Coordinates of C-alpha atoms in Angstrom, one line a residue:
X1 CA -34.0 -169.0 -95.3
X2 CA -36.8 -170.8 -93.4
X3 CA -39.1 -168.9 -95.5
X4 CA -38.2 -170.5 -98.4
X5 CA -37.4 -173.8 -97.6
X6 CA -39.1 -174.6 -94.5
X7 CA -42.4 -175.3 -95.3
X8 CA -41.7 -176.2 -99.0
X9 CA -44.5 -178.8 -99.3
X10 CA -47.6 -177.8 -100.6
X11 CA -50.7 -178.8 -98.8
X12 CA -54.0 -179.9 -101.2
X13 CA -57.5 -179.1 -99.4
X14 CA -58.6 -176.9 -96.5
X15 CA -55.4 -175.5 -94.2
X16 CA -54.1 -177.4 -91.7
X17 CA -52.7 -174.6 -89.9
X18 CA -53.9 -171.1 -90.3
X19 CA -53.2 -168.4 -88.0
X20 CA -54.0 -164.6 -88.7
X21 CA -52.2 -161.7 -86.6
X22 CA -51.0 -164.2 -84.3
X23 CA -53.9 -165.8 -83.4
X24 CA -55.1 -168.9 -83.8
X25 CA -58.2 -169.5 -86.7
X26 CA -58.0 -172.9 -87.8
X27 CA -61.2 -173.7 -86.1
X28 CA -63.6 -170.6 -87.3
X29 CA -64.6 -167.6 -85.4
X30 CA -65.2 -164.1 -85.8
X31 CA -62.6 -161.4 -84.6
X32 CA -62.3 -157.7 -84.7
X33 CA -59.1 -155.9 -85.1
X34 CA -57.3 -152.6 -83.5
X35 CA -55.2 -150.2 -85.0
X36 CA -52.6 -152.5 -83.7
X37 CA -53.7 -155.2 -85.3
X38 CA -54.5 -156.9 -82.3
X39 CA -57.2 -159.5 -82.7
X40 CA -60.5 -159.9 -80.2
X41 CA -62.9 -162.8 -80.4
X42 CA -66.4 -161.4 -81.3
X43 CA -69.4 -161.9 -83.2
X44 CA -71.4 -162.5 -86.5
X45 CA -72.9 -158.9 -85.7
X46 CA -69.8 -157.1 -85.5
X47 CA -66.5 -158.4 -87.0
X48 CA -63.5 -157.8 -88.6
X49 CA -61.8 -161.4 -89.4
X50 CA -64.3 -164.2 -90.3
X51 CA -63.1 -167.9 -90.5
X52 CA -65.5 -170.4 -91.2
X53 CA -63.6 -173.4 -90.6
X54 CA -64.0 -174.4 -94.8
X55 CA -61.1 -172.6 -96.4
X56 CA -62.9 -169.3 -96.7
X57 CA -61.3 -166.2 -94.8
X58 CA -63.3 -163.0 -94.5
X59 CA -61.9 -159.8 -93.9
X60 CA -63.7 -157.0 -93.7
X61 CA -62.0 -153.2 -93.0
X62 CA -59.6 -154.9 -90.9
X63 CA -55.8 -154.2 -89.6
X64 CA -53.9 -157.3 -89.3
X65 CA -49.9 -157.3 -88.4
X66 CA -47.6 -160.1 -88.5
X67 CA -45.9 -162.5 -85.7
X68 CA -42.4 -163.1 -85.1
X69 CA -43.2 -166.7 -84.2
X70 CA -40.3 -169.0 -85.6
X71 CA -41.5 -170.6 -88.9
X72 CA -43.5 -167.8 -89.9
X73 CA -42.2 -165.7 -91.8
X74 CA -43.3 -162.7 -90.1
X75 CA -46.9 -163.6 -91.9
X76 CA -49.8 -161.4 -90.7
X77 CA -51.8 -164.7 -92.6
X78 CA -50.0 -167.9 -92.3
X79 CA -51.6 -171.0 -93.9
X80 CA -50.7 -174.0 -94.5
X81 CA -53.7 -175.4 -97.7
X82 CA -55.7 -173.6 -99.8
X83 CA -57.3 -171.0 -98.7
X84 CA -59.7 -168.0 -100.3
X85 CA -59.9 -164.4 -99.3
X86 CA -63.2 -163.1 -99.1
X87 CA -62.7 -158.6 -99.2
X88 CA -65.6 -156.7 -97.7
X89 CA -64.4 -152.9 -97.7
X90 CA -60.6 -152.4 -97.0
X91 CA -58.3 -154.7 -95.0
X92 CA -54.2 -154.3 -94.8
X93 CA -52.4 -157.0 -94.1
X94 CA -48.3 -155.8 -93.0
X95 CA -45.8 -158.3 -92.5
X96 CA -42.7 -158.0 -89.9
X97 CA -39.1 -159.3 -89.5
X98 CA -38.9 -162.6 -87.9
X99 CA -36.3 -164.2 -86.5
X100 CA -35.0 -166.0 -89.6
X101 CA -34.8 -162.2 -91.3
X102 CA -37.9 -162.9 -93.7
X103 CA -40.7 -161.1 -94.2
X104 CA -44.1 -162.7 -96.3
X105 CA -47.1 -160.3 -95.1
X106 CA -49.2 -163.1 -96.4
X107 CA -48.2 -166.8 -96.7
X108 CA -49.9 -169.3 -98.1
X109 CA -48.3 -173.1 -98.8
X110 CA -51.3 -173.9 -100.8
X111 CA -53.5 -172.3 -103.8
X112 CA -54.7 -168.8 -102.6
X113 CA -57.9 -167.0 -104.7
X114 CA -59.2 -164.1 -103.3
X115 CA -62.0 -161.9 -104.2
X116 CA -64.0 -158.7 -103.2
X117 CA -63.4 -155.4 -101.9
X118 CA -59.5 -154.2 -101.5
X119 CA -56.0 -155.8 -99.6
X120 CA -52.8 -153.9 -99.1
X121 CA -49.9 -156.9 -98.0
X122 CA -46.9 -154.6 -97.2
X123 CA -43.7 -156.9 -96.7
X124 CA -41.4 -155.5 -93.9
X125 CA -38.2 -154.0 -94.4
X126 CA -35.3 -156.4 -93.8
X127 CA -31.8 -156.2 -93.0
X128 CA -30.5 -159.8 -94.2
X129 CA -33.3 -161.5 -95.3
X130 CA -35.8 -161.9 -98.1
X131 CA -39.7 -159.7 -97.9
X132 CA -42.5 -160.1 -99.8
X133 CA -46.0 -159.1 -100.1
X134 CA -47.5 -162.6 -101.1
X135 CA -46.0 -165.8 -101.1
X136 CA -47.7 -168.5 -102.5
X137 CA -46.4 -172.2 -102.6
X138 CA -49.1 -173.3 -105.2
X139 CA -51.5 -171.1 -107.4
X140 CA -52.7 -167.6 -107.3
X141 CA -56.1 -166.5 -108.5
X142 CA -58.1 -163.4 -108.3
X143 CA -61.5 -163.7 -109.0
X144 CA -62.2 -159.8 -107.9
X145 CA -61.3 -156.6 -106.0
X146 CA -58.0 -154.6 -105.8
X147 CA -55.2 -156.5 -104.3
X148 CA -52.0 -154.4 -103.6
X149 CA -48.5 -156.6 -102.5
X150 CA -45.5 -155.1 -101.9
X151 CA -42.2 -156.3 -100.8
X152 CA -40.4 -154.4 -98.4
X153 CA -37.4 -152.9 -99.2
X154 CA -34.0 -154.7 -98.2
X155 CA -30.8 -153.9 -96.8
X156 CA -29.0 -156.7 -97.7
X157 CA -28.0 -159.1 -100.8
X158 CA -31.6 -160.5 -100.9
X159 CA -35.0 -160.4 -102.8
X160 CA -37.9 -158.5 -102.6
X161 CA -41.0 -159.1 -104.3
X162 CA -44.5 -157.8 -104.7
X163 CA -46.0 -161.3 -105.0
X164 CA -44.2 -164.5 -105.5
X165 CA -46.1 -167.7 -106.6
X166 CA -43.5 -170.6 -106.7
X167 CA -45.7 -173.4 -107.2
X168 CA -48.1 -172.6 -110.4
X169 CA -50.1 -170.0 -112.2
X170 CA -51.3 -166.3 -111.5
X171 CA -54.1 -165.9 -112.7
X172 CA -55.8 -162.1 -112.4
X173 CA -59.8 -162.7 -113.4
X174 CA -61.2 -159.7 -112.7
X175 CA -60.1 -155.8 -110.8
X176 CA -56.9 -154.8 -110.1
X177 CA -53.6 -156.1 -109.1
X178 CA -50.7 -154.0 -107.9
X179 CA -47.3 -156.0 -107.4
X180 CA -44.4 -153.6 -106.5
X181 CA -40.7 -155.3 -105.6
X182 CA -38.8 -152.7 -103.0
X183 CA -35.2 -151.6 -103.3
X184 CA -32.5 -154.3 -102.7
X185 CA -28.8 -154.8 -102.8
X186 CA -29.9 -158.6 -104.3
X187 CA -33.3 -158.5 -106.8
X188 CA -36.3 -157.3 -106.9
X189 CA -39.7 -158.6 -108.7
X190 CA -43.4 -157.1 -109.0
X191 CA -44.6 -160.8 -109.8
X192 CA -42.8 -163.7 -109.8
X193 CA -43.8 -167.1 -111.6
X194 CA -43.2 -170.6 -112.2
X195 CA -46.0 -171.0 -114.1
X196 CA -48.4 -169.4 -116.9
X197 CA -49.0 -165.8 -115.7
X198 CA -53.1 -164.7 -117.4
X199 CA -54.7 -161.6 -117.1
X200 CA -58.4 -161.4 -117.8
X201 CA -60.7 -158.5 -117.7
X202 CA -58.4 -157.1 -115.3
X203 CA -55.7 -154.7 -114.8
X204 CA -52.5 -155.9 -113.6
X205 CA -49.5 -153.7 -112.6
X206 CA -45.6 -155.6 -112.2
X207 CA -43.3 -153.4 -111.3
X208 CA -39.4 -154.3 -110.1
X209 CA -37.4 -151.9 -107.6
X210 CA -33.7 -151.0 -107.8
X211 CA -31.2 -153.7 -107.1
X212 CA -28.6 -155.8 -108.7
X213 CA -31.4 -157.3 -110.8
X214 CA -35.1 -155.7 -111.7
X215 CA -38.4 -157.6 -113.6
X216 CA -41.6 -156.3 -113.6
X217 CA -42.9 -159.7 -114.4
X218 CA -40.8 -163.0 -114.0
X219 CA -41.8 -166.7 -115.2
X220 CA -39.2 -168.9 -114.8
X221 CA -40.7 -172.2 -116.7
X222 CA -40.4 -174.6 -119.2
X223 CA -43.1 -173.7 -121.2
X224 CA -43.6 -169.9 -119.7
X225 CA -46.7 -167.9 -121.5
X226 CA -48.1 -164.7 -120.4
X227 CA -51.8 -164.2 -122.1
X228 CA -53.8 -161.1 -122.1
X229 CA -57.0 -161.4 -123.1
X230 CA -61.2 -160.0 -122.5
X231 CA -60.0 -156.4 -122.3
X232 CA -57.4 -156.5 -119.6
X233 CA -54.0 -154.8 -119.5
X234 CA -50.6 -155.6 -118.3
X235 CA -47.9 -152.6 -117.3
X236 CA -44.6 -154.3 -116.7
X237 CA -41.7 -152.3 -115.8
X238 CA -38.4 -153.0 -114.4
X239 CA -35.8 -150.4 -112.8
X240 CA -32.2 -150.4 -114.7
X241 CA -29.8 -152.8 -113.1
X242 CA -27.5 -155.8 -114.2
X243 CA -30.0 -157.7 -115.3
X244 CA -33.5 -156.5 -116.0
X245 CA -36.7 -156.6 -117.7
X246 CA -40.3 -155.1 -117.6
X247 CA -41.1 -159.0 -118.7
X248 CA -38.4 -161.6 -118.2
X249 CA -39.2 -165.2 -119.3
X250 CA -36.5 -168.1 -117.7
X251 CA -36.4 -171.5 -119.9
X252 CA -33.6 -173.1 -119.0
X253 CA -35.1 -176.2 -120.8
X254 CA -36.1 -174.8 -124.3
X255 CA -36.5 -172.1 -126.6
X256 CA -40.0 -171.4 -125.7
X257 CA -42.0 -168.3 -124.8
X258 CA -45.3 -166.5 -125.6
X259 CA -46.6 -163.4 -125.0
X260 CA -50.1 -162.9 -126.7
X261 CA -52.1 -160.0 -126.2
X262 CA -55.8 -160.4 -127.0
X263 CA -58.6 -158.5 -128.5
X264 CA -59.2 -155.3 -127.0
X265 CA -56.7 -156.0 -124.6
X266 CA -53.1 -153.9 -123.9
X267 CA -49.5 -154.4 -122.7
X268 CA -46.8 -151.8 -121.9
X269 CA -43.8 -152.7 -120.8
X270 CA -40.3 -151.1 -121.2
X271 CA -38.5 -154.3 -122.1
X272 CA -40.2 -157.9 -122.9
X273 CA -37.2 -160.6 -122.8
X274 CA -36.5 -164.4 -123.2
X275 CA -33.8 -166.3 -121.8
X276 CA -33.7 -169.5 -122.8
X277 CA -31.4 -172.8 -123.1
X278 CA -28.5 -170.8 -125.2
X279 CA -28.0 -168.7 -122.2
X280 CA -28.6 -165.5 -124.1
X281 CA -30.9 -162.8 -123.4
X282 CA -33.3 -161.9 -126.7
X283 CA -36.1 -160.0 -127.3
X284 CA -39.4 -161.8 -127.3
X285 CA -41.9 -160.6 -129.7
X286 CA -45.7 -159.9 -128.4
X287 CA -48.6 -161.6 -130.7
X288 CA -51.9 -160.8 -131.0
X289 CA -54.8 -158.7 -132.3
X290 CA -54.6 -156.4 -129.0
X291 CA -51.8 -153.6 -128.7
X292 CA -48.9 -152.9 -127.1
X293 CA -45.7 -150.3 -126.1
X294 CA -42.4 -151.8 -125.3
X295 CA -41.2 -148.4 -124.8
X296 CA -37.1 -149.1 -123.9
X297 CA -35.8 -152.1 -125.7
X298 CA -33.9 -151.2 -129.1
X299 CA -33.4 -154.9 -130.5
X300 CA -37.2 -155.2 -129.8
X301 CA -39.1 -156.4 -133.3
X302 CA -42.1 -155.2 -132.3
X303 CA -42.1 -152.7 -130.0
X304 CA -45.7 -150.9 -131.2
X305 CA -48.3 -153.8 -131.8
X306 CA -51.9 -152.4 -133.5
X307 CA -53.7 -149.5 -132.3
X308 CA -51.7 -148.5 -129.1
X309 CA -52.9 -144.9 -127.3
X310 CA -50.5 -143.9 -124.4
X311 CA -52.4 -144.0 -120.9
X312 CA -49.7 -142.2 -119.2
X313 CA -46.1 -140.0 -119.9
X314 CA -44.0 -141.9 -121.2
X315 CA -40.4 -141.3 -121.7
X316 CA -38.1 -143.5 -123.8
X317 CA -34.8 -144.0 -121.8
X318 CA -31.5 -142.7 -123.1
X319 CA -29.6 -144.5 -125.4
X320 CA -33.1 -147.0 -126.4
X321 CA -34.4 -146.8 -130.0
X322 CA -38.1 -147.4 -130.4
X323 CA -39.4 -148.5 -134.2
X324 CA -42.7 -148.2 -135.1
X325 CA -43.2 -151.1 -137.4
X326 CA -45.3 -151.1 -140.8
X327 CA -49.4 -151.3 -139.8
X328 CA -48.6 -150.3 -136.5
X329 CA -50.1 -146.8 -134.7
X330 CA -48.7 -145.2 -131.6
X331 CA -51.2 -142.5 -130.6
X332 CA -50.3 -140.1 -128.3
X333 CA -53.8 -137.6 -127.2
X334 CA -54.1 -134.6 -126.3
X335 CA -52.7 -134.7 -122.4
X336 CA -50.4 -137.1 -122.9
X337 CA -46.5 -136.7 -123.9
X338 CA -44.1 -138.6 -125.0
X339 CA -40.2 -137.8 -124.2
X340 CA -37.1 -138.2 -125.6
X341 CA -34.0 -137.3 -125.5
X342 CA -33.1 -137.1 -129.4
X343 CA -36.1 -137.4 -132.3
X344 CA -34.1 -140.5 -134.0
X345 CA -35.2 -142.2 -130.5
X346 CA -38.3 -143.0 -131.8
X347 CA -38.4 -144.3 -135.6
X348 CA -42.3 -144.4 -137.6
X349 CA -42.2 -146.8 -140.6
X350 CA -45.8 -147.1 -139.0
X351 CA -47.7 -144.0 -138.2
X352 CA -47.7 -141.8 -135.0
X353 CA -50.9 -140.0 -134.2
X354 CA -50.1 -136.5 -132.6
X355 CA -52.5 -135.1 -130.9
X356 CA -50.8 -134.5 -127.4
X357 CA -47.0 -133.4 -127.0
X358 CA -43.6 -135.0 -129.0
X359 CA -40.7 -132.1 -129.4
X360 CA -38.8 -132.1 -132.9
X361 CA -41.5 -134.5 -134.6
X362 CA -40.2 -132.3 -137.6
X363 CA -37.6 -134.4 -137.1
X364 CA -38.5 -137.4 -137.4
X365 CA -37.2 -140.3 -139.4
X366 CA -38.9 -143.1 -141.2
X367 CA -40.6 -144.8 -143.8
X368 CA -44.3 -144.4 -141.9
X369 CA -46.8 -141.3 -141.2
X370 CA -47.0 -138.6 -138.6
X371 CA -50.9 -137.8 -138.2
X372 CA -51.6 -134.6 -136.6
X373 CA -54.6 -133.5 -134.5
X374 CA -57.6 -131.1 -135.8
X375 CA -55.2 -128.4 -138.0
X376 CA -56.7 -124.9 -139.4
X377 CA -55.0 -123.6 -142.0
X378 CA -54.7 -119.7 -142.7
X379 CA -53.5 -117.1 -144.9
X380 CA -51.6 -115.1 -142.6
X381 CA -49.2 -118.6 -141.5
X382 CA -50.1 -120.6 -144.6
X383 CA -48.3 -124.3 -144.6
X384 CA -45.3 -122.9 -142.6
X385 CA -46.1 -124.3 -139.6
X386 CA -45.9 -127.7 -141.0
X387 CA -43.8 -127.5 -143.8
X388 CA -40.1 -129.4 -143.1
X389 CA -41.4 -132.8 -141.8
X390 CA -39.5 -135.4 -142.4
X391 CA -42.3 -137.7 -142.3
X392 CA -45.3 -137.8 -144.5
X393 CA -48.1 -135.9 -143.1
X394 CA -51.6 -136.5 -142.4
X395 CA -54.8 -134.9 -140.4
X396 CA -57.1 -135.9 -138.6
X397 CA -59.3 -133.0 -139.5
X398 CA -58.1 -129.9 -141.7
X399 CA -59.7 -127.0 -142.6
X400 CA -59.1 -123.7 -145.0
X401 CA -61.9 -120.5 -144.8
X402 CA -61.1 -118.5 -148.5
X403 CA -62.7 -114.9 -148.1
X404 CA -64.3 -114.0 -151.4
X405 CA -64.1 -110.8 -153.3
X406 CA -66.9 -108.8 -154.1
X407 CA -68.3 -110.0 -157.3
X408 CA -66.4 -112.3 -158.4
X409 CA -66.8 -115.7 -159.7
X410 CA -63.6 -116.9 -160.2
X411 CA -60.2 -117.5 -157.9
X412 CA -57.6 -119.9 -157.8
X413 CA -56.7 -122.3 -155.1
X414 CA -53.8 -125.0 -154.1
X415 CA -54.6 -126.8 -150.7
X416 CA -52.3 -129.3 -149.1
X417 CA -55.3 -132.0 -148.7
X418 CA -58.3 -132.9 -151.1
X419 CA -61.2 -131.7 -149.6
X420 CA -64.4 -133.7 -148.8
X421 CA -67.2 -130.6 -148.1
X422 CA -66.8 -127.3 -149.1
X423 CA -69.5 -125.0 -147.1
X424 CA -71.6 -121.9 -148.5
X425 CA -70.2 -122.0 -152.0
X426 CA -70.9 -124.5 -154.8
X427 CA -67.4 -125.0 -156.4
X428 CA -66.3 -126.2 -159.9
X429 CA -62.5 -126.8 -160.1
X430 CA -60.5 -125.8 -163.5
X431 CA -56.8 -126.8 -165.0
X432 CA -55.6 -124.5 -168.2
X433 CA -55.3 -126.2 -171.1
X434 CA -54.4 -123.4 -173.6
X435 CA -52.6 -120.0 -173.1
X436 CA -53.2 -117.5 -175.8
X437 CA -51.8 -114.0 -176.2
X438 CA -55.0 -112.4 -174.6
X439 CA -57.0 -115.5 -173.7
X440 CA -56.4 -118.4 -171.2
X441 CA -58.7 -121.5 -172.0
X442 CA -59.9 -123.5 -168.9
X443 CA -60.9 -127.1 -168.5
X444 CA -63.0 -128.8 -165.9
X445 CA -60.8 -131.2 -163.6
X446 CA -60.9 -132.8 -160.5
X447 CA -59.3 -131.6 -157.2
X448 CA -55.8 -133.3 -156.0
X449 CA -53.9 -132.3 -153.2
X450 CA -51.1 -129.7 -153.7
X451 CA -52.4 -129.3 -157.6
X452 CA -52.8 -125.7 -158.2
X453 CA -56.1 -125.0 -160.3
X454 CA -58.7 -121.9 -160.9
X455 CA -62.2 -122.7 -159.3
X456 CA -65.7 -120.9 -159.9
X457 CA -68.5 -120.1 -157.3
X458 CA -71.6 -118.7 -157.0
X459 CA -71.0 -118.5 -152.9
X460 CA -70.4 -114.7 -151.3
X461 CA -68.5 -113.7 -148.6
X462 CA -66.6 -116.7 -147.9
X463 CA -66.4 -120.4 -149.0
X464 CA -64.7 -123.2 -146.1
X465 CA -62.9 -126.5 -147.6
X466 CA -62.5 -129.3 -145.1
X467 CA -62.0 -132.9 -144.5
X468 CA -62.4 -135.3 -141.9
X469 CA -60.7 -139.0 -141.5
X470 CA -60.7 -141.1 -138.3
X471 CA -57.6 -142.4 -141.0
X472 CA -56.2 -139.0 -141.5
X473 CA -56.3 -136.6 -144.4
X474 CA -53.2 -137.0 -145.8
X475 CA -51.4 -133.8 -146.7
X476 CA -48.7 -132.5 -149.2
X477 CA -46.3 -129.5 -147.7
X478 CA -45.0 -128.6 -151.9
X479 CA -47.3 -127.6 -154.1
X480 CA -46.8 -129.6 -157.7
X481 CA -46.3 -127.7 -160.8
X482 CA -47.9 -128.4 -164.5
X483 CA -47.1 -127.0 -167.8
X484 CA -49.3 -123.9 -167.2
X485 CA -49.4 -123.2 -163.1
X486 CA -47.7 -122.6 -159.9
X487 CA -49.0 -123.2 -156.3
X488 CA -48.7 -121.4 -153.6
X489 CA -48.7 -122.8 -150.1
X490 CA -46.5 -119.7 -148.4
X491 CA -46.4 -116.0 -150.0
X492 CA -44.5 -115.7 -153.3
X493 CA -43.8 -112.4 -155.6
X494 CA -43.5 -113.8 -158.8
X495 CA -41.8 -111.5 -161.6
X496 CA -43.2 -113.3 -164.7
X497 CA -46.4 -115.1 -165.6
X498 CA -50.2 -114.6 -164.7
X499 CA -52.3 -113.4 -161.9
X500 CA -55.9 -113.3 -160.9
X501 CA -57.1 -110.4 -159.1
X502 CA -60.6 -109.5 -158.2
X503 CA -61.8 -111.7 -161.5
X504 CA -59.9 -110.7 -163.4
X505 CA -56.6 -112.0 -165.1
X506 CA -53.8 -109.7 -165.8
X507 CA -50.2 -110.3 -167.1
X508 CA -47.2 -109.3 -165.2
X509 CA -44.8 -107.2 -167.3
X510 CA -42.2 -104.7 -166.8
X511 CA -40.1 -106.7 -164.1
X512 CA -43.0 -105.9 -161.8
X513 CA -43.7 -108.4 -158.5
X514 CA -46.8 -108.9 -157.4
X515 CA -47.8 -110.8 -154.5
X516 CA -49.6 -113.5 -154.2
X517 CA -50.8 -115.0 -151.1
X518 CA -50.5 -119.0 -149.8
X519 CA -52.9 -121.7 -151.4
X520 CA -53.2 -119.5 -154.6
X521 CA -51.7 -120.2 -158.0
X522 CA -50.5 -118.0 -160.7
X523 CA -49.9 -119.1 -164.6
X524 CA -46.4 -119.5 -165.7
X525 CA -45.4 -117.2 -168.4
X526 CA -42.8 -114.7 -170.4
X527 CA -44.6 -111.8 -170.9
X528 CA -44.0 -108.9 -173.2
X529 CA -45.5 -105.4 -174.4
X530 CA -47.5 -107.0 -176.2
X531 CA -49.9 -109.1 -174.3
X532 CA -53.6 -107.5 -173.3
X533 CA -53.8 -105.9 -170.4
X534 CA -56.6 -107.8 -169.3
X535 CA -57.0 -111.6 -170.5
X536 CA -59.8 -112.8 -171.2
X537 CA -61.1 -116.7 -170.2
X538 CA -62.5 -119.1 -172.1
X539 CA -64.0 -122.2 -170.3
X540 CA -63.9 -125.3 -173.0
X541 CA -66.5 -127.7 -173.1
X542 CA -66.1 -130.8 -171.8

């Protein structure tokens, strides 16, 4: 374990010792690399490796392999002090197996920033011994670029990690960071921590391999704090194993832990846990005015956090519950999908936007919303199609087009939603106040969803009722009822009452059905022999 413990110390200033695909650099110099990863001396006019003898390294488009040389590590960068990676293009750095069974593609016993253009650090595979992508004794920043560190996968009862910083913070700036563990028989990180782990305008992606135990993103700490803020994300995921967690904070000290996830910034993570000084695992609660999916953690109190939109498929694993709390909105758009095995899986006492792909959201349980996409509601399906929700409905944008007859100035209507522009028609909206043997007296109202009413226009041909909420339009699946009307939202074939037909209003007598067509109404009524034929209606003044 002479990667671990041999050079423990962490050096403060330049490097004392650096060496970079077995060669040498401590003094400065410019090198090109093969495909090999064999360095040449060479020149400012045409180099791949640039050390300038302050701290800095350059690498630019350049192939570097590591060195079996005792002490280390199988680094393809060894350095002992801080040191800063300058990227120009796209360099790989790939560790090997050295004597000792470790593998750290990069090592650095000091703080290591880099910057720039992209690094790949591919930790070897190892038969009984630890590999990583980066090791780092003291801090880690990124200022820039796309850094991807991966740690080999291992045969034996030992780690692998995508980066490992054992001495103080990680802290992700700007661009992109990828930090993958590899399969084990021991345990496997994406990014492990003893310090505060912050993500900036960045993107940052922890993700544990299989093995006996899986994190995505480890602190182990006394006061451990994960912080999200200018915009950046976080995707911390862990494989399932004895002990696991997308986000797995150690305080063995206290009861402390934070994860706050800032404005206009994201997290998603299957499981966010805290084990501290009672030597239990709980679920550690996200904070924040940003938003967040902890997508496969039951006992998790806040598993959606404000306005999260899936990036990717997601599926909730087996046997995991996921609660949308109370102002809380999982959206899911239109080429996205969200899986489960069963609907009560997934729980809205929040609302789900739907717009992409959920089976059985009919099913769905809860105290919240379900808002649908852009709906268009017709006479031929009426409110079938989304009548039997569970869940109160809403829309983001409904419509309804009502074909007019010839010459007439009167119809009646019952819509699901309360519409917010009616096109090619002016419309005035009536409730019946009085029923009379051959007259029906009408009254002015307002419109309400689900409220079945008579309305006049002077439009032709056809009149369109729609409205439009970023929100949702929210929507009633059973028409109401008052002391006079029915609604209509599917077909019915009422045997008693009142119908309208081409203006005019007739009685239904005899036993006889007549059919009237979804978001209609008809007047309630026992009718006999006596009744006009033809009512006649009286509009009272308001």
């Amino acid at each position: 374990m002479l990667g671990l413990f041999g050079a423990g110390q962490t050096w403060a200033g330049n490097p004392t010792t650096l060496t970079v695909g077995g060669t040498n650099a401590l003094n400065g110099g410019y090198w090109t690399t093969n495909a090999d990863g064999t360095l040449t001396e060479a020149s400012a006019d045409n180099y791949n490796v640039y050390y300038d003898g302050n701290g800095t390294l350059t690498l630019k488009d350049a192939t570097i392999n590591g060195t079996n040389t005792t002490g280390h590590v199988g680094a393809g960068i060894y350095a002992e002090g801080d040191l800063t990676i300058v990227l120009e293009g796209s360099s790989t750095v790939t560790g090997v197996q050295d004597p000792n069974d470790e593998s750290q593609s990069i090592r650095v016993s000091g703080n290591l920033t880099i910057q720039g253009g992209s690094l790949t650090a591919q930790g070897a595979e190892t038969s009984s011994g630890s590999s990583y992508g980066i090791f780092v004794t003291g801090s880690f920043t990124q200022q820039s670029g796309i850094v991807t560190a991966i740690g080999g996968n291992v045969s034996g009862n030992y780690n692998s990690e995508g980066l490992y910083v054992y001495g103080a913070a990680v802290t992700v700036q700007s661009g992109t960071l990828t930090a993958t563990g590899g399969d084990t028989s021991g345990s496997s990180y994406g990014i492990s921590a003893r310090g505060p782990v912050t993500v900036g305008s960045a993107a940052v992606t922890a993700t544990g391999g299989s093995g006996n135990a899986s994190y995505g993103l480890y602190i182990d700490s006394s006061s451990p704090s994960v912080t999200i803020s200018g915009g950046g994300s976080l995707t911390a995921r862990s494989e399932s194993a004895d002990r696991a967690g997308g986000i797995y904070v150690l305080n063995f000290f206290g009861s402390a832990g934070a994860v706050t996830v800032g404005d206009n910034s994201t997290l998603l993570a299957n499981s966010v846990i805290l084990y501290d000084n009672s030597f239990t695992e709980n679920p550690l609660a996200p904070t924040g005015n940003g938003s967040w999916l902890i997508y496969g953690q039951s006992n998790q109190p806040s598993a959606v956090g404000g306005t999260y939109t899936l990036k990717e498929n997601i599926t909730i694993p087996s046997g995991a519950v996921v609660t949308i709390p109370a102002g809380s909105t999982l959206t899911i758009p239109n080429d996205k999908t969200l899986t489960v095995d069963n609907a009560n899986q997934l729980v809205v006492n929040g609302e789900l936007v739907l717009e992409g792909t959920f089976d059985n959201a009919k099913e769905l349980e809860g105290s919240g919303n379900l808002v649908l996409g852009e709906i268009t509601l017709t006479d031929d399906e009426g409110i079938s199609e989304y009548a039997g929700y569970h869940l109160k409905l809403k829309s983001k944008k409904v419509t309804y087009t009502r074909a007019l007859s010839d010459n007439s100035q009167y119809g009646t209507i019952c819509l699901p939603f309360v519409p917010t522009s009616v096109a090619d028609g002016q419309v005035t909206y009536y409730q019946v106040e009085k029923l009379g043997s051959n007259v029906i007296t009408l009254v002015e109202t307002d419109f309400e969803a689900g409220k079945p009413l008579f309305y006049r226009t002077s439009g032709t041909g056809s009149i369109t009722f729609s409205a439009e909420s970023a929100a949702g339009v929210e929507l009633v699946t059973i028409p109401t009822t008052d002391s006079f009307m029915v609604g209509t939202m599917s077909v019915a074939t009422p045997t008693a009452g009142y119908f309208l037909k081409n203006g005019n209003i007739y009685p239904i007598a005899n036993g006889e059905k007549v059919k009237v067509k979804p978001f209609r109404a008809y007047v309630k009524g026992q009718n006999d022999a006596s009744q006009a034929s033809v009512m006649s209606v009286n509009v009272a003044r308001p």
